[in-house]
Coordinates of C-alpha atoms and ligand atoms in Angstrom, one line a residue:
X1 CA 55.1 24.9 1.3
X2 CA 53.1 25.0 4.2
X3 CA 51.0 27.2 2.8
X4 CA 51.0 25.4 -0.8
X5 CA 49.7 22.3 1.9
X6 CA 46.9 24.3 3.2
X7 CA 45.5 25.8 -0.3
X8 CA 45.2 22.1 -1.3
X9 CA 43.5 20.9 1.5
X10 CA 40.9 23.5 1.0
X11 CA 40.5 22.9 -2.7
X12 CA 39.8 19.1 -2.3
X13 CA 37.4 19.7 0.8
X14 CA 35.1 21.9 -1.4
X15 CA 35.5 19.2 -4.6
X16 CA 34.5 16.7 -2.1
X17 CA 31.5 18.9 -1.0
X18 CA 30.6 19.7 -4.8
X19 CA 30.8 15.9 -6.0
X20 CA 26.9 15.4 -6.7
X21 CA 27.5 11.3 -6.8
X22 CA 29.5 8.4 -6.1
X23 CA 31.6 8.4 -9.7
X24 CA 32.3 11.7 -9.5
X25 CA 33.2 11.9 -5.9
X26 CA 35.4 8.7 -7.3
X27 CA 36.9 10.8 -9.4
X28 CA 38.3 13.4 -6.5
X29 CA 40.2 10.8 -4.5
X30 CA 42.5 9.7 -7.6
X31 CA 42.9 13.5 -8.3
X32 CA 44.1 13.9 -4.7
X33 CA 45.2 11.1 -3.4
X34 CA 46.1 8.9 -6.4
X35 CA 49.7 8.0 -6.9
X36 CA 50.0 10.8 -9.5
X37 CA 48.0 13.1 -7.0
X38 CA 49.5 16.4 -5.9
X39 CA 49.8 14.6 -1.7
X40 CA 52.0 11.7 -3.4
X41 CA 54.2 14.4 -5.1
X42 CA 54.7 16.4 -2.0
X43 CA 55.5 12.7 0.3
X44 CA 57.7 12.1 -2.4
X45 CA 59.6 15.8 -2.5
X46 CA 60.2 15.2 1.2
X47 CA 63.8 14.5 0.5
X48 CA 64.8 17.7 -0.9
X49 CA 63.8 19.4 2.2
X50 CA 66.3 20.3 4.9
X51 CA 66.5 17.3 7.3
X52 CA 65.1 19.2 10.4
X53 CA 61.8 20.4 8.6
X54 CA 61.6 17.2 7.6
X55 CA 59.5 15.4 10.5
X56 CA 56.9 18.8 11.3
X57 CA 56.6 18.9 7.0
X58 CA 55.8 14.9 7.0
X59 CA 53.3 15.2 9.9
X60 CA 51.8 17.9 8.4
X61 CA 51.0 16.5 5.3
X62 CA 50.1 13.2 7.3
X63 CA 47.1 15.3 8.7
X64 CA 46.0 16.8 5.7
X65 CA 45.9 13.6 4.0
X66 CA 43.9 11.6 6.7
X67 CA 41.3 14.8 6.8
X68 CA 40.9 14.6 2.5
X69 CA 40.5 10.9 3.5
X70 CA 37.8 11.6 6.0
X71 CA 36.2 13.7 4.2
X72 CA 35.8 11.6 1.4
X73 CA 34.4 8.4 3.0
X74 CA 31.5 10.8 4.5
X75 CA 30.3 11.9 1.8
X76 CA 31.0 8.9 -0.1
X77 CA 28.9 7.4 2.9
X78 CA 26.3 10.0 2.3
X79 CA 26.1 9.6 -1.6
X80 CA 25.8 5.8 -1.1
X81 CA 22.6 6.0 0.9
X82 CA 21.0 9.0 -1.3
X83 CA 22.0 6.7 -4.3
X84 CA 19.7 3.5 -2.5
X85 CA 17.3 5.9 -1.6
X86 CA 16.5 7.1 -5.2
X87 CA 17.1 3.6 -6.4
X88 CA 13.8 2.2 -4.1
X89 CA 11.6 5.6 -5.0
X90 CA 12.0 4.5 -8.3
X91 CA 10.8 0.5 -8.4
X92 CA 8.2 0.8 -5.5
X93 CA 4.9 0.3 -6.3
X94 CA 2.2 3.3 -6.5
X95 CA -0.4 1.5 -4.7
X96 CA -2.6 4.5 -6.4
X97 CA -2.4 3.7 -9.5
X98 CA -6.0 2.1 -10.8
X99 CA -6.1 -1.4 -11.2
X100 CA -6.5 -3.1 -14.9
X101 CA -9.5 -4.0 -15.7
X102 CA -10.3 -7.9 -16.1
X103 CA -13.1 -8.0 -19.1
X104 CA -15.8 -10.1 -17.7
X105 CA -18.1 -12.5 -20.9
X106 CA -21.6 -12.3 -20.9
X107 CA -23.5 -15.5 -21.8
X108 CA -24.4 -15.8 -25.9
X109 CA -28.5 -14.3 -25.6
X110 CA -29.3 -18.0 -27.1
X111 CA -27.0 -20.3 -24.6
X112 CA -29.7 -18.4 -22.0
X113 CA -32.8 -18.6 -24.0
X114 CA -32.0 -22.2 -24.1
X115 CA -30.9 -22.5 -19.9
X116 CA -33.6 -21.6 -18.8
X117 CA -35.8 -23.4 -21.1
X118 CA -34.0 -26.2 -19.6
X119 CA -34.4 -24.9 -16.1
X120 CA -37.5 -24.8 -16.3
X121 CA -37.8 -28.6 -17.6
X122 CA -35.5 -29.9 -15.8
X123 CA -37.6 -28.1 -12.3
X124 CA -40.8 -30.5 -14.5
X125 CA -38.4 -34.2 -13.7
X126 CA -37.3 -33.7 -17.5
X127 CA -34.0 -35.4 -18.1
X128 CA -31.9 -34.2 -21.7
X129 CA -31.0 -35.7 -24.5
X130 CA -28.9 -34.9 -27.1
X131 CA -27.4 -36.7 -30.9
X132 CA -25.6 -36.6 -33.5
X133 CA -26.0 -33.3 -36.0
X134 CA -25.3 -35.5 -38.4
X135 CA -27.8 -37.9 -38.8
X136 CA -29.1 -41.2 -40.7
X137 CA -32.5 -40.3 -42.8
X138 CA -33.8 -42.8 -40.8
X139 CA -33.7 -41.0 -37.4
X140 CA -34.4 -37.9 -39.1
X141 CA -37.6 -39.0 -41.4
X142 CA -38.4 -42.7 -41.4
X143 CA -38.6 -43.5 -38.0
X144 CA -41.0 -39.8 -37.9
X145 CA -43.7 -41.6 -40.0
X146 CA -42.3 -39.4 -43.0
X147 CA -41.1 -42.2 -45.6
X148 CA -39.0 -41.5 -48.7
X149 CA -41.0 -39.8 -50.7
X150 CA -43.5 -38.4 -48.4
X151 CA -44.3 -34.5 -49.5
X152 CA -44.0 -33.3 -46.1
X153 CA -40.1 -33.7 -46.7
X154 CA -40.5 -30.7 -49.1
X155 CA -41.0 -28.6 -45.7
X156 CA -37.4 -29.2 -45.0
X157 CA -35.0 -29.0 -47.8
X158 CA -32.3 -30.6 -46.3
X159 CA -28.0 -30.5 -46.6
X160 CA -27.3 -34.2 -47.8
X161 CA -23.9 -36.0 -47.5
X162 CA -25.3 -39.0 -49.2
X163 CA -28.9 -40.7 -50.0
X164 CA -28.9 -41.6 -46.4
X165 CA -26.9 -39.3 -44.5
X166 CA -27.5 -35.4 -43.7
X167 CA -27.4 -32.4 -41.3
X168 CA -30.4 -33.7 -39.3
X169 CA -33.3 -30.5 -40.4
X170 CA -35.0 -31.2 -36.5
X171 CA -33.7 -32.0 -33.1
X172 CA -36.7 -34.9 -33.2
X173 CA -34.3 -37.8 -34.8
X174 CA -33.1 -37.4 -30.4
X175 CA -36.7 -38.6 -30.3
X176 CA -36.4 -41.7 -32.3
X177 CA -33.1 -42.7 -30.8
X178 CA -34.1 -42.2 -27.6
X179 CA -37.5 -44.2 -27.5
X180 CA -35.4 -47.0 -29.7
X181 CA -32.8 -47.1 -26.8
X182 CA -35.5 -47.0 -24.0
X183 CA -37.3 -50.1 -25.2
X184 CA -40.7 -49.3 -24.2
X185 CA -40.2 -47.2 -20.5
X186 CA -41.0 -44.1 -19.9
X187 CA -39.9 -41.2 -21.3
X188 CA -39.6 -37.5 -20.4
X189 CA -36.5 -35.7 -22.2
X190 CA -36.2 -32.4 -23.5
X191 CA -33.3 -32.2 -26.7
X192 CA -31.6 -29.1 -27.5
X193 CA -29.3 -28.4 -30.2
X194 CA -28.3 -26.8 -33.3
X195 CA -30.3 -28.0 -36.9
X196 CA -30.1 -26.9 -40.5
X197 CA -32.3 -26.8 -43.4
X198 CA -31.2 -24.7 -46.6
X199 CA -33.5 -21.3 -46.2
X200 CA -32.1 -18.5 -48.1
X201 CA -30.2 -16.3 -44.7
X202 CA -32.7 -12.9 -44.0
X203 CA -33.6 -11.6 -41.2
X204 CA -36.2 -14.3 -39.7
X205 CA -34.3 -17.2 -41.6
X206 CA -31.2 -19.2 -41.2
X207 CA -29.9 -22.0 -42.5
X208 CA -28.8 -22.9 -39.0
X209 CA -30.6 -22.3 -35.6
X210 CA -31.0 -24.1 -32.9
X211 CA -34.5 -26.3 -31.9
X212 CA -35.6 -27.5 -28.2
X213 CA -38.2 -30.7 -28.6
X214 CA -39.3 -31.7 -25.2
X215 CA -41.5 -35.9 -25.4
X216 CA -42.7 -37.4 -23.1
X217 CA -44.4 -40.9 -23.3
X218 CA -45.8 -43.4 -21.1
X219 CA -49.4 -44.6 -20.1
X220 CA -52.3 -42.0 -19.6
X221 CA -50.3 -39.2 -21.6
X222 CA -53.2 -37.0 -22.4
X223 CA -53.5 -34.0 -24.4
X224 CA -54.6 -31.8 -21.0
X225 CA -51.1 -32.9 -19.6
X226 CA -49.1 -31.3 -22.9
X227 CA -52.0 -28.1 -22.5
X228 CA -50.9 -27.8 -18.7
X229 CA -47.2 -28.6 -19.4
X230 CA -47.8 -25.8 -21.9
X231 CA -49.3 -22.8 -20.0
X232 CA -47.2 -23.4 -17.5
X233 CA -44.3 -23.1 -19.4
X234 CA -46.1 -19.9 -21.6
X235 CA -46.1 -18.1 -17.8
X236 CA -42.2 -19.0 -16.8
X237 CA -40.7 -17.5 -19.7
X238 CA -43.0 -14.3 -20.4
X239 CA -44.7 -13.6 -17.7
X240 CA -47.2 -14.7 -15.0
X241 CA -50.2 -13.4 -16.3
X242 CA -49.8 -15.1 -20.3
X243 CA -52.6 -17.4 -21.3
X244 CA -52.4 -20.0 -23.8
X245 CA -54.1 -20.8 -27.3
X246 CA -54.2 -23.9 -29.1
X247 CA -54.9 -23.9 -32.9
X248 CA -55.1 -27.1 -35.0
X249 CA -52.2 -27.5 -37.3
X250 CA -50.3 -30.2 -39.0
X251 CA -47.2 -32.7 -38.1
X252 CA -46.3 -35.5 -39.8
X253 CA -45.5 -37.2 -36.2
X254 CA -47.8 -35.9 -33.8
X255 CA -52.0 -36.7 -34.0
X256 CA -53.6 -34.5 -33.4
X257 CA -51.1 -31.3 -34.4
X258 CA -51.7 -28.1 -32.2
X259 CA -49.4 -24.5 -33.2
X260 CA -49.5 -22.6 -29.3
X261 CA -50.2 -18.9 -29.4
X262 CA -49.9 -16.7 -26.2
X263 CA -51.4 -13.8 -25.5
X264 CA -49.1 -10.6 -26.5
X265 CA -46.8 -9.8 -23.4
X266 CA -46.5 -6.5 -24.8
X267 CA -49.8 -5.2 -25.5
X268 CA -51.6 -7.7 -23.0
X269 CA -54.0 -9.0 -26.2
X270 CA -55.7 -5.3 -27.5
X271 CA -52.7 -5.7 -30.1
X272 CA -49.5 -4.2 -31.2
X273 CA -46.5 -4.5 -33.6
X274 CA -45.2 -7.1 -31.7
X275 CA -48.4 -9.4 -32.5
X276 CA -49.4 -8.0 -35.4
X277 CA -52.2 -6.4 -34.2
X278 CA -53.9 -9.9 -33.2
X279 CA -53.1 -9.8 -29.6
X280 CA -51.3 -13.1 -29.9
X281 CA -48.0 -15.0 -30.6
X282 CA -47.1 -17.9 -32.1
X283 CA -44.5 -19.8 -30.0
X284 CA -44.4 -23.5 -30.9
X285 CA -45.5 -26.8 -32.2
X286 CA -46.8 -29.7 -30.3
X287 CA -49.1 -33.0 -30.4
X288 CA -50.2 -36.0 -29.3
X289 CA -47.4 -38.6 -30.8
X290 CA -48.5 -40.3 -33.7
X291 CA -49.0 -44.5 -33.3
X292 CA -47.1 -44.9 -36.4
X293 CA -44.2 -43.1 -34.1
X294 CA -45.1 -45.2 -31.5
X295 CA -45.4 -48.2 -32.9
X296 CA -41.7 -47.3 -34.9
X297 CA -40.1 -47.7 -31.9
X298 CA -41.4 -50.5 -30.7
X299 CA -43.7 -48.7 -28.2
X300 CA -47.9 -50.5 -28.4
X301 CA -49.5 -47.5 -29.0
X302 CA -52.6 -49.4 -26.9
X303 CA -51.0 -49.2 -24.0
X304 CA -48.9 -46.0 -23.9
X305 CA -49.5 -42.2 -25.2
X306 CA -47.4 -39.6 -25.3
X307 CA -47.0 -35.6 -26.7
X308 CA -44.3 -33.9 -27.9
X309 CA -43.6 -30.3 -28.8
X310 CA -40.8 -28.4 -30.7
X311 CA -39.5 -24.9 -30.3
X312 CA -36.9 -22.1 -31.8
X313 CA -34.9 -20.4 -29.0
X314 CA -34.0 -18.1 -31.5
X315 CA -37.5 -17.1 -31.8
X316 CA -38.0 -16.5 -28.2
X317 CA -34.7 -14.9 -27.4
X318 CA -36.1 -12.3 -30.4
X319 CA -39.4 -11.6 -28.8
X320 CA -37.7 -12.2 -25.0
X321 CA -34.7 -9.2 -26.0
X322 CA -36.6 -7.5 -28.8
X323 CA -34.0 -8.3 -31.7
X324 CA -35.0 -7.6 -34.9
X325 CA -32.8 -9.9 -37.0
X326 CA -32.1 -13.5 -36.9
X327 CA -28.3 -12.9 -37.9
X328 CA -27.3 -11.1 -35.0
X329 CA -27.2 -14.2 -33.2
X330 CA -24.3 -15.8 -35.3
X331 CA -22.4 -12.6 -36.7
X332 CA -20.4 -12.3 -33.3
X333 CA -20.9 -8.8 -33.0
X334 CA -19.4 -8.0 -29.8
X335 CA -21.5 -4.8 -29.0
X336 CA -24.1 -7.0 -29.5
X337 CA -24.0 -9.6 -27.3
X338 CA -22.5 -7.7 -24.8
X339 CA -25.9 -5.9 -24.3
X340 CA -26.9 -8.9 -22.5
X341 CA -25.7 -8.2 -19.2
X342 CA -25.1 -11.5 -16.5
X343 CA -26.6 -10.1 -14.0
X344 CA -29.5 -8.6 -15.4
X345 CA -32.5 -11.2 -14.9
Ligands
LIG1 ZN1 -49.3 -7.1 -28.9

């Protein structure tokens, strides 16, 4: 028996060895020590040995029993800790690993056109002023010196909502309102914002772009002060060394009427594809405000002056950028307008 004692010892020492984790080693100490384990059968055989082997037999199996017991809570100590171990390996943090990326927006190529048109301005003491997109024929005509029925109308076929309501065709009706709110003080505003007239969409048309009007009224507005407002506006936006040309044209709210070329920022004026071999560029429209205008407004067209000029940001942002269609601008191609880096200048 003794040596039946030893033989199972050494058998549950070497399970408890093999057991690679805590279930299994669980498994080893029902085997052996369980109430059905082979330790509990031999306690409980005790009696059916003679009654002098009985003590050195009981202490015997006492000792193997305490060193199966031993045994197991070491290595069940020593699985434990492995188990923690490979439990923290697997949720720490590879500090390695490259970050995600956080996608940063560019600004739309107009919204920029049209900030620093108004950085520029606003650098001049220009306030801006904006209105409604949806305007009274008023504003948008009447109070321009262009009266129902006046053929310059034809220029803008408009979007009506009703005889006297529609999608204002200029961003001039800001004009109107704003010299009928000032009641005769001094004016200098710049108003950008979105207009639309119905043009067939190609690729130098839409039937919605945006407009900047700059006015500026008050006594001893002259047309040298629009000219010098002009140039130095021509030599912000495309470079220092652009000059200016002023060619009579017509507006039914400005007299006289001037259309501004500058000289070709590409080709420097010996001419190119970008001016059309003339050596200049048409960039705007501008005046001297019309009396009528004035007068509209209750202004005394005896006692103050004033210009005005008109622009297309979407214009300049094509000749600024080099885009070759209008429709780029409102398609939402993101390759598109992500060419337009933030920090480029
Ligand atoms: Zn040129």
């Amino acid at each position: 028996m003794e040596q039946q004692l030893q033989q199972l010892k050494e058998e549950a020492l070497k399970k408890i060895q093999d057991a690679s984790d805590v279930k299994e080693l669980n498994d080893v100490r029902v085997a052996y020590l369980g109430k059905k384990g082979p330790i509990t059968d031999l306690l409980k055989g005790m009696g059916k040995l003679p009654a002098e082997e009985r003590p050195k037999m009981g202490a015997l199996v006492n000792v193997v029993r305490e060193t199966v017991t031993e045994a197991l809570e070491s290595r069940m100590t020593l699985l434990e800790e492995a188990a923690i171990q490979a439990q923290l390996e697997n949720e720490s943090i590879d500090v390695t690993l490259p970050g995600r990326p956080a996608p940063a927006g560019n600004h739309h190529p107009l919204t920029r056109v049209v900030e620093e048109i108004e950085d520029f301005f606003i650098s001049m003491g220009y306030e801006i002023a904006e209105g409604p997109e949806v305007e009274k024929d008023y504003y948008n005509f009447e109070a321009l010196n262009l009266p129902k029925g006046h053929p310059a109308r034809d220029m803008q076929d408009s979007f009506y909502i009703s005889e006297d309501i529609l999608l204002r065709t200029h961003t001039s009706p800001v004009q109107a309102r704003t010299m009928e709110a000032k009641k005769g003080e001094a004016i200098k505003i710049i108003c950008p914002g979105k207009v639309y007239r119905r043009d067939n969409d190609d690729a130098t048309h839409s039937h919605q772009f945006t407009q900047i009007e700059g006015l500026v009224v008050g006594e001893n507005i002259r047309m040298s002060d629009l000219k010098g407002t002009l140039d130095l506006f021509a030599k912000k936006m495309f470079g220092a060394d652009r000059e200016i040309r002023l060619r009579p044209s017509f507006f039914p709210f400005t007299e006289p009427s001037v259309e501004m070329d500058i000289s070709c920022f590409k080709c420097g004026g010996a001419g190119c594809n970008v001016c059309k071999k003339t050596g200049w560029i048409e960039i705007l429209g501008a005046g001297m405000v019309h009396p009528n205008v004035l007068k509209m407004a209750g202004y005394d067209p005896s006692v103050v002056t004033g210009f005005a000029f008109g622009m297309g940001p979407e214009r300049i942002a094509m000749l600024k950028y080099g885009v070759e269609d209008i429709r780029h601008f409102y398609t939402n191609d993101i390759r598109f307008i992500s060419q337009f880096n933030r920090t480029e200048a």
